[in-house]
Tab-separated table of C-alpha atoms in Angstrom:
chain	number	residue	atom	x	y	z
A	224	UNK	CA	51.046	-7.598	72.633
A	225	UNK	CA	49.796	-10.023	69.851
A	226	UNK	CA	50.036	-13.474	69.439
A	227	UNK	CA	50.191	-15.010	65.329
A	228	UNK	CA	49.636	-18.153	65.209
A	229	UNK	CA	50.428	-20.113	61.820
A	230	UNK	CA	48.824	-23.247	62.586
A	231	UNK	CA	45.410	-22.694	63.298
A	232	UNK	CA	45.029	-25.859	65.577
A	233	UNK	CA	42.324	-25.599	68.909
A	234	UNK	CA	45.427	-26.574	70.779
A	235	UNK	CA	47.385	-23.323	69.357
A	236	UNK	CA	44.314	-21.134	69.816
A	237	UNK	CA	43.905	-21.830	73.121
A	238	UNK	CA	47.381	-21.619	74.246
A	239	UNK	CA	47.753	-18.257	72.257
A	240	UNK	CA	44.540	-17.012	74.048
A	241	UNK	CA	45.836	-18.381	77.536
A	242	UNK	CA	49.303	-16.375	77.426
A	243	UNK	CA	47.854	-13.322	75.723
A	244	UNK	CA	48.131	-10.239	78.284
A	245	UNK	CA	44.431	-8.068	78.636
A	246	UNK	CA	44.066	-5.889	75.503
A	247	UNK	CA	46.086	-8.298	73.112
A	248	UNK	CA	45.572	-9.370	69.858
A	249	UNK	CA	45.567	-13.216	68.823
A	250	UNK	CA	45.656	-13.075	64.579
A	251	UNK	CA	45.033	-16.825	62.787
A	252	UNK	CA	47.029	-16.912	59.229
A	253	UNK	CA	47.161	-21.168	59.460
A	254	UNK	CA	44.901	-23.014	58.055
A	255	UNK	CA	44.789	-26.119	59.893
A	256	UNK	CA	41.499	-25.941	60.435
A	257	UNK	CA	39.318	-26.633	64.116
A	258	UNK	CA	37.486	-24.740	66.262
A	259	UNK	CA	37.826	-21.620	68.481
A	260	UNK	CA	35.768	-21.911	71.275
A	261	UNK	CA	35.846	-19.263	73.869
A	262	UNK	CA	33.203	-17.285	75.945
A	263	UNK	CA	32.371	-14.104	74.966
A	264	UNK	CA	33.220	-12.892	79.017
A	265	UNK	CA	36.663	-13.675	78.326
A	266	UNK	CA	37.296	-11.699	75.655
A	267	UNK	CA	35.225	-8.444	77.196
A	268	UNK	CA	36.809	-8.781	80.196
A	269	UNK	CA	40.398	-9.138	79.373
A	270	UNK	CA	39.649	-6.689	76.326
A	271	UNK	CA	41.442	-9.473	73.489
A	272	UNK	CA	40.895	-9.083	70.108
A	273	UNK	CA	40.739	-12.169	67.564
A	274	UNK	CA	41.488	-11.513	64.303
A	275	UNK	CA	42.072	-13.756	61.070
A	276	UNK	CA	44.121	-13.216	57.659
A	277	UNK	CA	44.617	-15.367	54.868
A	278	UNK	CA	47.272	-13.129	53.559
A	279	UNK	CA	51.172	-13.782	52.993
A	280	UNK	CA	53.627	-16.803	52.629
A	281	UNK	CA	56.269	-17.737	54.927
A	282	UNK	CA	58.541	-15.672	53.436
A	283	UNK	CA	57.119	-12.792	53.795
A	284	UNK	CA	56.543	-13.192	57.039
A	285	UNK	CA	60.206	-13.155	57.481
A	286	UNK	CA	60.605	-9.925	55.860
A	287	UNK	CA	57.586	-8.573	57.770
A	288	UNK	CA	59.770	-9.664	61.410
A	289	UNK	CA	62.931	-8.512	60.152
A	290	UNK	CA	61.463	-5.127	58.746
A	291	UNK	CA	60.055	-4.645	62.606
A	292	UNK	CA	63.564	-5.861	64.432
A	293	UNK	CA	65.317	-2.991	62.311
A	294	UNK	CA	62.994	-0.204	63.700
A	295	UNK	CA	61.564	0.483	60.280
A	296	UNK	CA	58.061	0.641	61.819
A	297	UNK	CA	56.558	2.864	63.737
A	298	UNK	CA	53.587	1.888	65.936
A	299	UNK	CA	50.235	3.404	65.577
A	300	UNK	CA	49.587	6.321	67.637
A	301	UNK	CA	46.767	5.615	70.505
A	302	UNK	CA	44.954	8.175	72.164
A	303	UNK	CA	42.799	7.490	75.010
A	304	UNK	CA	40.179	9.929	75.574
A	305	UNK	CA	36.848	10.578	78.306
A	306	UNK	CA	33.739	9.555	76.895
A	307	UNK	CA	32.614	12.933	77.828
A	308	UNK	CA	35.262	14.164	75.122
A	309	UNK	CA	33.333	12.249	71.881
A	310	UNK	CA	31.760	15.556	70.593
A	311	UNK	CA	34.989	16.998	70.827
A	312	UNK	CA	36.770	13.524	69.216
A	313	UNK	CA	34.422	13.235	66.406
A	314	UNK	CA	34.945	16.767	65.285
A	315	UNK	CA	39.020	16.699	64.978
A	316	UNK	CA	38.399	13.313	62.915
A	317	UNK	CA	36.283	15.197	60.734
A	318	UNK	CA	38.695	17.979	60.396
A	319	UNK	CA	41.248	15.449	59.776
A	320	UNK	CA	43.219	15.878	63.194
A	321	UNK	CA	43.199	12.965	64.402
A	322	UNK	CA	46.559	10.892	63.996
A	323	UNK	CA	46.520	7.038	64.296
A	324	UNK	CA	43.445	6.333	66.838
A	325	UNK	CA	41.279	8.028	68.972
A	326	UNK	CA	39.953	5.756	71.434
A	327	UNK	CA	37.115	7.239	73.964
A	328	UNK	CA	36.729	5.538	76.968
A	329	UNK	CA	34.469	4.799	80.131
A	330	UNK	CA	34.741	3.818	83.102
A	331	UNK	CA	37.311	1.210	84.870
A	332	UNK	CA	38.787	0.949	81.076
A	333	UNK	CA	40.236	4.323	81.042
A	334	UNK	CA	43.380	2.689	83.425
A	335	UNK	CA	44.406	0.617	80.398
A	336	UNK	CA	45.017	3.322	78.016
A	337	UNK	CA	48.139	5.536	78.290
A	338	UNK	CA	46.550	9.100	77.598
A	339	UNK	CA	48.162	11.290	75.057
């Protein structure tokens, strides 16, 4: 799940970050300016990525929605993987078998990746 905000306000920000679920991404394209202000536990913990862009108009933004409601995109494979596995990982990337992402993992985080 990702949130895109196109304000950019501490008020959106935080009410992006608040309904985000764990492992979501919150992307800023407004330029309202303010703050983000968030502790780094929150972010490690529910796994949330923040990410910015000053790319694109309103328009295109459209285009970008509608091109996603038609099924024209396809999401990028994920592959969740042991740590123990990373030898193994690195070498298919090398080889140039690895499609979309390769994510090793550890621990309690292996539950929030669907294996492939």
């Amino acid at each position: 799940m990702a949130v895109v905000d196109l304000v950019g306000s501490e008020q959106t920000a935080r009410l992006a970050l608040e309904v985000l679920a764990n492992g979501g991404t919150y992307v800023s394209v407004g330029l309202f300016g303010g703050q983000l202000n968030v502790p780094w536990t929150m972010l490690n913990m529910r796994q949330l990525t923040v990410r910015g862009s000053l790319v694109g108009n309103p328009q295109e933004l459209r285009e970008l929605v509608d091109h996603f409601r038609a099924g024209r995109s396809r999401p990028i494979p994920i592959r969740g993987e042991s740590i123990e596995k990373v030898n193994e990982g690195l070498a298919a990337l090398r080889a140039g078998r690895v499609q979309g992402r390769l994510v090793h993992l550890h621990g309690p985080n292996r539950a929030f990746w669907k294996k492939g």
